[in-house]
GROMACS .gro file of C-alpha atoms in nm:
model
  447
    1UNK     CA    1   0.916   2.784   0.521
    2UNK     CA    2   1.014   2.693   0.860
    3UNK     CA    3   0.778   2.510   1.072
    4UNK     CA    4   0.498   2.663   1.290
    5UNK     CA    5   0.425   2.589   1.642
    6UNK     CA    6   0.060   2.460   1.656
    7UNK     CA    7  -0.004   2.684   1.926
    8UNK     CA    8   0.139   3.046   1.859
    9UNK     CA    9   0.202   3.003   1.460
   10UNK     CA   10   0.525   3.131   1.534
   11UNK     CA   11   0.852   3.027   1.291
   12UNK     CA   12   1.088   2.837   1.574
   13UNK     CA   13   1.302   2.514   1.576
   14UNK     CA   14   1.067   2.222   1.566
   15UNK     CA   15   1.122   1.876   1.540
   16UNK     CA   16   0.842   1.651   1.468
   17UNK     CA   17   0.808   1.293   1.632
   18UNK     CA   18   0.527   1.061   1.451
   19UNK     CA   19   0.417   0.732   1.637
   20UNK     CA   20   0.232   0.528   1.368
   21UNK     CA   21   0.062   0.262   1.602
   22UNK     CA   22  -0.156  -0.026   1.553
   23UNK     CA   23  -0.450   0.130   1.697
   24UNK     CA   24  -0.382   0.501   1.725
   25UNK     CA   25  -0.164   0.745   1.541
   26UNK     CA   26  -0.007   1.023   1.723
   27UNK     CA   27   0.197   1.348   1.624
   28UNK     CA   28   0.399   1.553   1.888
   29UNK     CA   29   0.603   1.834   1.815
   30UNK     CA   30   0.900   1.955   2.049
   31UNK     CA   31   1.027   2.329   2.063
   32UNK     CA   32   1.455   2.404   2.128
   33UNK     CA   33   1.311   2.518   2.484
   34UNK     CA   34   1.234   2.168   2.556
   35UNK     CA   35   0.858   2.233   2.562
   36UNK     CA   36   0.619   1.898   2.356
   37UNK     CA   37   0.266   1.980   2.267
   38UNK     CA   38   0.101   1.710   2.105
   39UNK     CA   39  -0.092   1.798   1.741
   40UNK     CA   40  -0.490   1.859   1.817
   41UNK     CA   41  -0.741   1.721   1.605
   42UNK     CA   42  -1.055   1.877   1.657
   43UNK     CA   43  -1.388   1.618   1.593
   44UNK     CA   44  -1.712   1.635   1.709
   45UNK     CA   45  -1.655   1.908   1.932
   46UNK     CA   46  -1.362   1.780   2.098
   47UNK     CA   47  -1.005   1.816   2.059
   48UNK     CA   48  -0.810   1.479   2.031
   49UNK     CA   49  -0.455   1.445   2.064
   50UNK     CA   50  -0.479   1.090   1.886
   51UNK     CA   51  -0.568   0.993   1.540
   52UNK     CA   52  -0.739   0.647   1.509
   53UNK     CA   53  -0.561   0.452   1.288
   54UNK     CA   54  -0.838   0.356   1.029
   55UNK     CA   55  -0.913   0.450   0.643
   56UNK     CA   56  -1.312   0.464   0.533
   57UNK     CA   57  -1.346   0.453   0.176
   58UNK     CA   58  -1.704   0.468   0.018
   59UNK     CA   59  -1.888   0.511  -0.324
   60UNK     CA   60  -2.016   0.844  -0.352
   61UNK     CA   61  -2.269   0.851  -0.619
   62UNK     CA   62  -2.425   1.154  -0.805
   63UNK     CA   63  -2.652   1.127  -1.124
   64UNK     CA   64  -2.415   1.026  -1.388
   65UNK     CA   65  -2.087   1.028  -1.212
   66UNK     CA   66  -1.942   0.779  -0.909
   67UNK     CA   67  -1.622   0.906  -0.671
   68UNK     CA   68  -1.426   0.678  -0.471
   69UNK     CA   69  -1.356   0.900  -0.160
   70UNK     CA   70  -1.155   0.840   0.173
   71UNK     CA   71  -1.137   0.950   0.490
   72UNK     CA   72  -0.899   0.859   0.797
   73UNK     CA   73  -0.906   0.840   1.183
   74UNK     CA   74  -1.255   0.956   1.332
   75UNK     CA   75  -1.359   1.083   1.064
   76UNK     CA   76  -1.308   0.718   0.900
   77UNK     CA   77  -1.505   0.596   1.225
   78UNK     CA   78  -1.770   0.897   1.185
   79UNK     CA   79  -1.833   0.816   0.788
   80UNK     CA   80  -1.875   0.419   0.887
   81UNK     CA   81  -2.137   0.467   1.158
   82UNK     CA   82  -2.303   0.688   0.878
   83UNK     CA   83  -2.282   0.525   0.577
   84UNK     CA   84  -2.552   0.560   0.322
   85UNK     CA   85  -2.342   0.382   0.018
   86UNK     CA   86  -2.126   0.082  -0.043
   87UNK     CA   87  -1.744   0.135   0.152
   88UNK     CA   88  -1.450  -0.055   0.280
   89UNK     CA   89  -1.310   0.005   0.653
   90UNK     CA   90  -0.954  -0.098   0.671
   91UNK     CA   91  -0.775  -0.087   1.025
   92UNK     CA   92  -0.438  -0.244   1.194
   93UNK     CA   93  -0.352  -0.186   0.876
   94UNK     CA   94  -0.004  -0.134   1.002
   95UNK     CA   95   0.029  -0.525   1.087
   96UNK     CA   96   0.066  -0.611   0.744
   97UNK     CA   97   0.370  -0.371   0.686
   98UNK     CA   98   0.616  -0.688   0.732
   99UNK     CA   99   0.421  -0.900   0.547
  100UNK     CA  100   0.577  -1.059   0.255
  101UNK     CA  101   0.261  -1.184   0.192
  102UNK     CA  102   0.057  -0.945   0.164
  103UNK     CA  103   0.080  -0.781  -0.172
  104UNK     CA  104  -0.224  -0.548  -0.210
  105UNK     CA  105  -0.594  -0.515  -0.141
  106UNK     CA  106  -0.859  -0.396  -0.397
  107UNK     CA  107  -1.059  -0.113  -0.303
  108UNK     CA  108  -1.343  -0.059  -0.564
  109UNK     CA  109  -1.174  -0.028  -0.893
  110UNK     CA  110  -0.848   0.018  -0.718
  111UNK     CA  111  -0.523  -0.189  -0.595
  112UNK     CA  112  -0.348  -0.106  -0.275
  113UNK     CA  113  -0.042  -0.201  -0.161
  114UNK     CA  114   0.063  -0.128   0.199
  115UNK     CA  115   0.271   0.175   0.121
  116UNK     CA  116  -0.049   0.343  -0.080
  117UNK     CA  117  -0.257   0.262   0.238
  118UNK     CA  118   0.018   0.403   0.477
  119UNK     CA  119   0.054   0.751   0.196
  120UNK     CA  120  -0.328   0.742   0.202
  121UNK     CA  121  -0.355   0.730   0.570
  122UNK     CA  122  -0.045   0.985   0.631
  123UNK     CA  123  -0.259   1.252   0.353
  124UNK     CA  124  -0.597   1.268   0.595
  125UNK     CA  125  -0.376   1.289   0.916
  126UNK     CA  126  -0.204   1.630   0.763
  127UNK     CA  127  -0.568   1.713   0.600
  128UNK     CA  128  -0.723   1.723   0.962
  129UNK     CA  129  -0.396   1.874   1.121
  130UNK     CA  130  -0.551   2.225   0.988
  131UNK     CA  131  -0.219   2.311   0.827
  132UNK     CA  132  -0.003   2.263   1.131
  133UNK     CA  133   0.175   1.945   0.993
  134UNK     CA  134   0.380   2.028   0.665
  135UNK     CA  135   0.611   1.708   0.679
  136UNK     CA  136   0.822   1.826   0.378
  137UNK     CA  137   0.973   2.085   0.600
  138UNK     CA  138   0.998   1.916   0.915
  139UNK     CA  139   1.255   1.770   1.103
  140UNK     CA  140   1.084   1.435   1.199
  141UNK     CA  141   1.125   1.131   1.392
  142UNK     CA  142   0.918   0.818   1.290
  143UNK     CA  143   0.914   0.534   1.515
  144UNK     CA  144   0.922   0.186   1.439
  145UNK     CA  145   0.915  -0.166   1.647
  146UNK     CA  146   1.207  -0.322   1.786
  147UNK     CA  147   1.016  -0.659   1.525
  148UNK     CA  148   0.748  -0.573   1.361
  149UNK     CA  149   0.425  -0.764   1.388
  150UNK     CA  150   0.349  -1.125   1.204
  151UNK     CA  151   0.462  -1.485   1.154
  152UNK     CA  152   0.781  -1.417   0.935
  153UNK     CA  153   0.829  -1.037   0.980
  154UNK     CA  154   1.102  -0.894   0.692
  155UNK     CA  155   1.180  -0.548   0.867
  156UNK     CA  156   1.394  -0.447   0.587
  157UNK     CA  157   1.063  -0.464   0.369
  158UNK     CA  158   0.837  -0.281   0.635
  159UNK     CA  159   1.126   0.025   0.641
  160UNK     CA  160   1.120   0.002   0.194
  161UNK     CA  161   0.731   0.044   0.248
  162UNK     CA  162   0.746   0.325   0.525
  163UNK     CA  163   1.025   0.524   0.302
  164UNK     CA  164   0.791   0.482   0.002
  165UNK     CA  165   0.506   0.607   0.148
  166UNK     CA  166   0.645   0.901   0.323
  167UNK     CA  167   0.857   1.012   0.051
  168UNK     CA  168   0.475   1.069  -0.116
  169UNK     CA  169   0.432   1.328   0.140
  170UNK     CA  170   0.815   1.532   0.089
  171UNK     CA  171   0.940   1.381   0.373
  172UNK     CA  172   1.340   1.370   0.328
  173UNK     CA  173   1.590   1.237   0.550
  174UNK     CA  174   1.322   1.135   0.807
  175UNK     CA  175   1.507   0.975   1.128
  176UNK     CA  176   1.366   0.670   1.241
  177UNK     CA  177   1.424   0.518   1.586
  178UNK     CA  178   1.246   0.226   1.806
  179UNK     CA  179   0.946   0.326   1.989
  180UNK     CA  180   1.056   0.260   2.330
  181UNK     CA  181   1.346   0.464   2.274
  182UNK     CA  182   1.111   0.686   2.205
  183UNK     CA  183   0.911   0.638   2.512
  184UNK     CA  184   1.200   0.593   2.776
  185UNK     CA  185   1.347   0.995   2.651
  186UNK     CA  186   0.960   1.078   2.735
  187UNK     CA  187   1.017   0.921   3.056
  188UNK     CA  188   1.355   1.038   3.142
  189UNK     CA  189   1.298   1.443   3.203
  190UNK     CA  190   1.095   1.292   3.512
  191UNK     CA  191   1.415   1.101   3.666
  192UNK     CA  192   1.636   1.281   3.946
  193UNK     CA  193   1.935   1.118   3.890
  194UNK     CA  194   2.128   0.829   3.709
  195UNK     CA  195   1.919   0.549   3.674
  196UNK     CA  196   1.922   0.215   3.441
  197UNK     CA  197   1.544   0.229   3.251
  198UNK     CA  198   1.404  -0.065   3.075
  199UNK     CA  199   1.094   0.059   2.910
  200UNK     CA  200   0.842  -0.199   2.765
  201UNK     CA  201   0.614  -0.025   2.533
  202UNK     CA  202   0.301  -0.245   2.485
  203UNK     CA  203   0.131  -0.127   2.133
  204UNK     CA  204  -0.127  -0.319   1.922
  205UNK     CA  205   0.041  -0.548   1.752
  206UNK     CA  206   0.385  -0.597   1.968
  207UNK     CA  207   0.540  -0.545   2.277
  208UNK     CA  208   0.915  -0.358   2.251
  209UNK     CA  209   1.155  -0.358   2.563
  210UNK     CA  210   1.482  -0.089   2.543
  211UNK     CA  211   1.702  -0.144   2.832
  212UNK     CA  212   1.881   0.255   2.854
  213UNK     CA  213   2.149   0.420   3.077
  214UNK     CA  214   2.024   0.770   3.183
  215UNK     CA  215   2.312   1.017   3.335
  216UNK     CA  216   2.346   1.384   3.425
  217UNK     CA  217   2.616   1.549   3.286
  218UNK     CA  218   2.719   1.942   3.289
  219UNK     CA  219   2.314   2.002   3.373
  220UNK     CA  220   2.228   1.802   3.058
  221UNK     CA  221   2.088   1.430   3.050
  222UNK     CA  222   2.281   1.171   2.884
  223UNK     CA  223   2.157   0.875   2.730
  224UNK     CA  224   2.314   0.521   2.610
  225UNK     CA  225   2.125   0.265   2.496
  226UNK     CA  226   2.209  -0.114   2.670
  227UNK     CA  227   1.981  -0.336   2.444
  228UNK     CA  228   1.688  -0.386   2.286
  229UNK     CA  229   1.407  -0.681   2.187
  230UNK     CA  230   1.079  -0.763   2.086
  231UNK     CA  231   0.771  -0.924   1.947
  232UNK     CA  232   0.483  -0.957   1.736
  233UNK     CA  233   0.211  -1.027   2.005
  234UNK     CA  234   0.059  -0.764   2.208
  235UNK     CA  235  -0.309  -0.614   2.245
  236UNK     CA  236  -0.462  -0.783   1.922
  237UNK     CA  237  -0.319  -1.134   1.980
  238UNK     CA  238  -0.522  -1.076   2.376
  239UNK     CA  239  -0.808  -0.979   2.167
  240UNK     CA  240  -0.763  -1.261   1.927
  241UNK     CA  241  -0.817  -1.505   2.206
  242UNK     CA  242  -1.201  -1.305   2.302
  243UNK     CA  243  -1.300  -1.341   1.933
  244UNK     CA  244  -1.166  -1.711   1.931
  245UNK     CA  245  -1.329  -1.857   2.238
  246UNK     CA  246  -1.667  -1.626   2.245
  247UNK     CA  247  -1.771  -1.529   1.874
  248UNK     CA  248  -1.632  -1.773   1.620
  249UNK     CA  249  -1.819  -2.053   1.809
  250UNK     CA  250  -2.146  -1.845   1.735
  251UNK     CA  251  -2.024  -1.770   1.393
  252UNK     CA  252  -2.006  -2.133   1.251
  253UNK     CA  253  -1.688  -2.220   1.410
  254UNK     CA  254  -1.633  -2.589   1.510
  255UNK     CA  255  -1.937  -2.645   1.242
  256UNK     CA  256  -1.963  -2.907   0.910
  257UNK     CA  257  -2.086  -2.881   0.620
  258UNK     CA  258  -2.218  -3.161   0.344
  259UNK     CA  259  -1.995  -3.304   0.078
  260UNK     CA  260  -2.119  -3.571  -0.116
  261UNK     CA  261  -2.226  -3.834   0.107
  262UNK     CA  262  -1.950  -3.690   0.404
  263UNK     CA  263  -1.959  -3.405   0.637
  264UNK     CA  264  -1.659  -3.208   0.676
  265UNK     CA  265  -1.536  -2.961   0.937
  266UNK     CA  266  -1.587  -2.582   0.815
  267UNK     CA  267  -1.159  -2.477   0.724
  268UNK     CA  268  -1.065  -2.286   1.025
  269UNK     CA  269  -0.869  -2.029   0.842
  270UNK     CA  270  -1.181  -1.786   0.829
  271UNK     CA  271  -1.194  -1.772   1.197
  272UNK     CA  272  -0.808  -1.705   1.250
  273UNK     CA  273  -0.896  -1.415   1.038
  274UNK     CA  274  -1.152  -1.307   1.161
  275UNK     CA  275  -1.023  -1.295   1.516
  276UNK     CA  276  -0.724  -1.074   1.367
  277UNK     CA  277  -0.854  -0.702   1.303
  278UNK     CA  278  -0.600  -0.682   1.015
  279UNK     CA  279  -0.726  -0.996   0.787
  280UNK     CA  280  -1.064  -0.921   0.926
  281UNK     CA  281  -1.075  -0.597   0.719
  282UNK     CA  282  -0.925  -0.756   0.438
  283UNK     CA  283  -1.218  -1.057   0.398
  284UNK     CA  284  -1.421  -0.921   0.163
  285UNK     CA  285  -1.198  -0.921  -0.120
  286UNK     CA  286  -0.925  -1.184  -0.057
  287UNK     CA  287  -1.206  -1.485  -0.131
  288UNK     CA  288  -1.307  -1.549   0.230
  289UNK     CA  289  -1.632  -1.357   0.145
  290UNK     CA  290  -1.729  -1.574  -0.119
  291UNK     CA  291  -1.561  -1.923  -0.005
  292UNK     CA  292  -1.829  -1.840   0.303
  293UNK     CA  293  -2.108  -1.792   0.037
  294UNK     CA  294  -2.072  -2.119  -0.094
  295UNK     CA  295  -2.032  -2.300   0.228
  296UNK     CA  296  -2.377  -2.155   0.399
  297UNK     CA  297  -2.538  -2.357   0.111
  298UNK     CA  298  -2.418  -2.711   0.226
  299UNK     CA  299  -2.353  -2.613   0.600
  300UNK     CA  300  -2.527  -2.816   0.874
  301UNK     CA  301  -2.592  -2.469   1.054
  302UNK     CA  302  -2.635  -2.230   0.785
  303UNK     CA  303  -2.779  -1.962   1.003
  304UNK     CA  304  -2.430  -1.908   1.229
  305UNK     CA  305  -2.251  -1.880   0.866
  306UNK     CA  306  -2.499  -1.615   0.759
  307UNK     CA  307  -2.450  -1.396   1.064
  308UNK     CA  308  -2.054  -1.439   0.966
  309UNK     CA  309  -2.117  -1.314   0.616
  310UNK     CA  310  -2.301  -1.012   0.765
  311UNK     CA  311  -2.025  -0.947   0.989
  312UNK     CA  312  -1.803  -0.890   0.708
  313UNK     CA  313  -2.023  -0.758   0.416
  314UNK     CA  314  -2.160  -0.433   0.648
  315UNK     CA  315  -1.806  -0.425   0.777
  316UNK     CA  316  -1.861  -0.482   1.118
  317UNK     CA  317  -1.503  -0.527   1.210
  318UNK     CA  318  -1.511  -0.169   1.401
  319UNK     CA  319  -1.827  -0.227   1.623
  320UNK     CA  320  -1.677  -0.612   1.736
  321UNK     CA  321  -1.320  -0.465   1.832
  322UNK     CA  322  -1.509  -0.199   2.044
  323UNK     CA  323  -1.691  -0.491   2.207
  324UNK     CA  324  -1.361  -0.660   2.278
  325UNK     CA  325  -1.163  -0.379   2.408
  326UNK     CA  326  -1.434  -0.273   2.634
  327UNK     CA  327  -1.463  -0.632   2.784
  328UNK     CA  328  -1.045  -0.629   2.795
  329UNK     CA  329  -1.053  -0.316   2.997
  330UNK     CA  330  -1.325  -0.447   3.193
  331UNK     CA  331  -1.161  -0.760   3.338
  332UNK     CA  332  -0.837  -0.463   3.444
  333UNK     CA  333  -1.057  -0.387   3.716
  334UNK     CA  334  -1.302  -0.705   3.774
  335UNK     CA  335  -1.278  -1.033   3.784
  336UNK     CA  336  -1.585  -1.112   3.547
  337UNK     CA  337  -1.789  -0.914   3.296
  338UNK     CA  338  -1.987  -0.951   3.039
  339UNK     CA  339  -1.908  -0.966   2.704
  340UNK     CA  340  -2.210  -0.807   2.465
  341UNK     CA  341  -2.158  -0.734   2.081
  342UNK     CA  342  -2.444  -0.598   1.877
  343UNK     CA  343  -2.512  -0.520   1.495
  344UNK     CA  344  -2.769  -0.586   1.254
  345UNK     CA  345  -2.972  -0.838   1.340
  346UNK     CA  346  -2.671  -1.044   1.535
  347UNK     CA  347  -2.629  -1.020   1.933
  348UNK     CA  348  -2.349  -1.221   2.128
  349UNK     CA  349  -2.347  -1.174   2.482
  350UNK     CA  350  -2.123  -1.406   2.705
  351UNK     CA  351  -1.990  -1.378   3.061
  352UNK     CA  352  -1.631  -1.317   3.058
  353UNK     CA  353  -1.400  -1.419   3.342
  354UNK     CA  354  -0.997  -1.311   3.492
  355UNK     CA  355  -0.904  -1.611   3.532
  356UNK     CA  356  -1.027  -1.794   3.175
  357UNK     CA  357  -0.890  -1.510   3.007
  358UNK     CA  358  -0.568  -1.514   3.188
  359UNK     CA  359  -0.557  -1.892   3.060
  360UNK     CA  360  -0.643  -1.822   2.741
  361UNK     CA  361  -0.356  -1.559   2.699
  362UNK     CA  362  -0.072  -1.763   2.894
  363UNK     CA  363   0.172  -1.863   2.573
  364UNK     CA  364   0.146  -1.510   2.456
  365UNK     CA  365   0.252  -1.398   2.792
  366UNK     CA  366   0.511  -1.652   2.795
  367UNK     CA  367   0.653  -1.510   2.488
  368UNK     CA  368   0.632  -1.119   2.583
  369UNK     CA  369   0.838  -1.300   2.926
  370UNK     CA  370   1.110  -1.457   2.686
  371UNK     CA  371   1.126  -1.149   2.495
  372UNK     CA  372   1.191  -0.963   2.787
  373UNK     CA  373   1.444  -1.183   2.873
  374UNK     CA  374   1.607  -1.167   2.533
  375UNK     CA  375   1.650  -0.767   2.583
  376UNK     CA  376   1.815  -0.804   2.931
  377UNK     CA  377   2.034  -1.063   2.769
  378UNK     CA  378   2.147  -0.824   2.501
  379UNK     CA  379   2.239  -0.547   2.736
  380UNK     CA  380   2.418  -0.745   2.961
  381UNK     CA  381   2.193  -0.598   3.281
  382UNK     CA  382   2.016  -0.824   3.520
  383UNK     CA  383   1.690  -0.749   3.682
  384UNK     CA  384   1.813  -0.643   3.991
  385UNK     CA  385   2.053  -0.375   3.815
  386UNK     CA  386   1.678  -0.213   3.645
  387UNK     CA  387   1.614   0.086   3.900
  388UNK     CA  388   1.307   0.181   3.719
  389UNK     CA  389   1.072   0.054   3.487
  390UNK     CA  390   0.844   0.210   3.272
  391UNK     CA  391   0.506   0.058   3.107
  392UNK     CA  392   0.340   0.232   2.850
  393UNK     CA  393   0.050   0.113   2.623
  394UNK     CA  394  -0.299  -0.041   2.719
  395UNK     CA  395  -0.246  -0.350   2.752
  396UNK     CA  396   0.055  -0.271   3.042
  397UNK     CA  397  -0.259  -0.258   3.254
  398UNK     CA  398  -0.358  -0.656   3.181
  399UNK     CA  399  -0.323  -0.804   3.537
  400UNK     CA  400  -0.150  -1.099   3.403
  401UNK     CA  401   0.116  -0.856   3.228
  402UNK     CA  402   0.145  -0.646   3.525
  403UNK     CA  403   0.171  -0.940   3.720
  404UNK     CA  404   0.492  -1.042   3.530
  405UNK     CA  405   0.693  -0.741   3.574
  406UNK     CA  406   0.595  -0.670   3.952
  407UNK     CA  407   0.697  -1.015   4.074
  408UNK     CA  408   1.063  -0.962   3.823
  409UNK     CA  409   1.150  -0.642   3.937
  410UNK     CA  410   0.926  -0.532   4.199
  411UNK     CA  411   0.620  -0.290   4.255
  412UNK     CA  412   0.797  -0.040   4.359
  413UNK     CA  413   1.030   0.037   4.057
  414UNK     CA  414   0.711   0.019   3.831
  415UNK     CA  415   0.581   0.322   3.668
  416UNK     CA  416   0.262   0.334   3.425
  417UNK     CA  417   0.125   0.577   3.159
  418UNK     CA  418  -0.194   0.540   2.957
  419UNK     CA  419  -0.041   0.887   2.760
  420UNK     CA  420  -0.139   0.765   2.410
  421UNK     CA  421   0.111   1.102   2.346
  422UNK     CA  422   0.438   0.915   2.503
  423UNK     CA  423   0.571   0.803   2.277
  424UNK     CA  424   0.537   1.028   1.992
  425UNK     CA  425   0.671   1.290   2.290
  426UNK     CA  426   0.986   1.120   2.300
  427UNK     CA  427   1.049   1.064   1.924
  428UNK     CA  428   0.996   1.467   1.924
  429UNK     CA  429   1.273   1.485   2.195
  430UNK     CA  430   1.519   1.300   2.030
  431UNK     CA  431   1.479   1.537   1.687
  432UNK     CA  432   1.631   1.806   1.956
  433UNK     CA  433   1.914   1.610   2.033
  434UNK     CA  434   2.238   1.675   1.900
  435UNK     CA  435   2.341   1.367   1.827
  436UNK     CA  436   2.024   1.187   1.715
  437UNK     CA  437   2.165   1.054   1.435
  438UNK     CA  438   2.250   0.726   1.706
  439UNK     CA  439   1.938   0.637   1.775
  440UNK     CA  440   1.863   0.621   1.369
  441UNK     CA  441   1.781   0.246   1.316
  442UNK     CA  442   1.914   0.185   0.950
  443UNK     CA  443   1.880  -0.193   0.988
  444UNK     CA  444   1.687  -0.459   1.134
  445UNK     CA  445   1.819  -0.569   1.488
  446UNK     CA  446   2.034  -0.901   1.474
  447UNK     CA  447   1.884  -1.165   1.585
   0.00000   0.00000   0.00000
């Protein structure tokens, strides 16, 4: 069967563009008109064109029996906020996707590796698309990062987990190309003429710069792409820095605990974890849960461990990224604010200023900057030759990040988009195109 249009039903030429983020999970479909609608989920009463990137599982008990179920996106959020019964809430589940490392999780009585969280993930986002997502028949682009998130990333083993886990779906043949590829064709059907784009597509867990050559040619636009880079730091590493300075220090961190006759400092490995929403959802089973156990019994300050422990056993993880994100977005538009996180019986509020978090975040930014770098380098194109620049993702609105691009290429060639939908827009595009088969990424980028 041919697919639908999610808005008349009606059998036409569709091509499917999926941007699997960090944070959010979008689906876009584009028509052989040229016309993109996004996929509508409708929750709560409202219809969202972006699927939170999160899996709830819970314990459902009934006399006699016990089901493991599982939900995704808000309705993940929805079940957490409600729970009644034991669960697990997993998100930024896609920065483990490079990860040699990380092997599997348990869930309950059950092991998952990355691929059957991806499959597991990719079954409630077609479950809530009411029938208007049938990936086995569609032609569909998938993005990916220019790197993928982490220490060590092995991109050839994040592309052998995505394959696995949409082949579990039907998917066949998929077409996958970099997401700010994806972004700069979004961007494109708004240019006038020829222009050289560099588009730097700020996600969750990196930041991906494609320098492209846009030209009009017999009425149709042409595309070439000049070069691309990237990195593992974006959003969550900013957000990392919140957690590390304002919460771990209230949760234990800096703290000893009694040995013997000595007092040692409390390891500092649970705090880099829990200051990364990915190993944060992931500390209940890997031994961090119980490791903390132990240590509240000997700690000098055994109260700051306990609120720690809490943090993770009622899996908390959700309600302390909202807490970030809203200060992050806060200190956009003001120089200070304050910094409040509430759950159970713990409170942390904090003032928040520009200018320490600015400091806080400078070697990340220096690395986005020599990323940046790296992708003009690669497509032979100095600033000055970039007529237009386009910044997409959340944390494009960062002072300190806008800051960086305005004083390289200028205010005026800047252009910004909140669209969680760009993306995913532009991966739908490029399943139009003729020739998309040269934007497929079969390989890692060189490095």
């Amino acid at each position: 069967m041919p697919p639908q249009s999610p808005a008349t039903g009606q059998s036409t030429p569709v091509s499917i563009g999926i941007d699997f983020g960090t944070s959010n999970t979008v689906v876009a479909f584009a028509h052989a008109d040229g016309r993109t609608e996004a996929l509508n989920f409708e929750h709560g009463g409202q219809g969202l064109n972006h699927f939170v990137t999160a899996l709830c599982f819970w314990d459902e008990r009934r006399p006699g029996k016990s089901t493991i179920r599982v939900e995704g996106g808000p309705w993940a959020i929805e079940q957490f906020v409600e729970a009644t019964s034991a669960l697990r809430f997993i998100q930024s589940f896609k920065s483990f996707a490079a990860s040699a490392t990380f092997q599997e999780t348990r869930i309950f009585r059950e092991r998952y590796r990355f691929e059957d969280l991806l499959a597991t993930f990719l079954n409630t986002l077609v479950k809530h698309g009411d029938g208007k997502l049938d990936l086995s028949a569609a032609n569909l682009v998938i993005g990916r990062p220019v790197t993928f998130a982490g220490r060590q990333p092995d991109d050839d083993l994040a592309m052998q987990r995505y394959q696995t886990a949409f082949e579990r779906l039907g998917v066949v043949n998929p077409t996958y190309v970099y997401e700010p590829v994806g972004a700069a064709f979004f961007y494109a059907r708004q240019l006038k003429r020829d222009a050289t784009v560099l588009v730097a597509d700020f996600g969750g867990g990196t930041s991906d710069f494609s320098v492209m050559r846009f030209e009009q040619a017999a009425g149709q636009l042409k595309a070439e792409p000049l070069g691309h880079s990237g990195v593992g730091i974006a959003g969550d590493a900013f957000d990392y820095s919140i957690v590390d300075r304002i919460v771990s220090p209230r949760l234990g961190k800096g703290g000893r605990f009694r040995s013997f006759d000595k007092e040692l400092s409390i390891p500092n490995h649970y705090y880099a974890n829990l200051a990364r929403w990915h190993q944060l959802a992931m500390m209940k089973t890997n031994g961090d849960l119980k490791g903390l156990q132990d240590l509240v019994k000997v700690a000098v300050e055994p109260e700051k461990l306990e609120k720690f422990i809490e943090i993770i056993e009622f899996d908390m993880g959700f309600s302390l990224y909202s807490a970030v994100s809203k200060a992050k977005i806060a200190l956009s538009s003001q120089d200070e604010t304050e910094f409040r996180f509430a759950g159970g019986d713990i409170e942390i509020t904090a003032p928040l200023k520009r200018r320490d978090f600015e400091r806080w975040i400078a070697a990340d930014v220096a690395r986005i900057e020599a990323s940046l770098d790296e992708g003009l380098k690669r497509a032979n194109t100095r600033a000055e030759e970039i007529e237009r620049v386009f910044l997409t993702g959340g944390t494009s609105f960062v002072p300190a990040i806008r800051k960086l691009f305005a004083e390289r290429f200028g205010e005026e060639r800047l252009v910004s988009t909140d669209q969680f939908e760009s993306i995913a827009y532009g991966l739908a595009l490029i399943g139009q195109d003729e020739q998309k088969e040269r934007w497929a990424v079969r390989a890692p980028l060189a490095a």
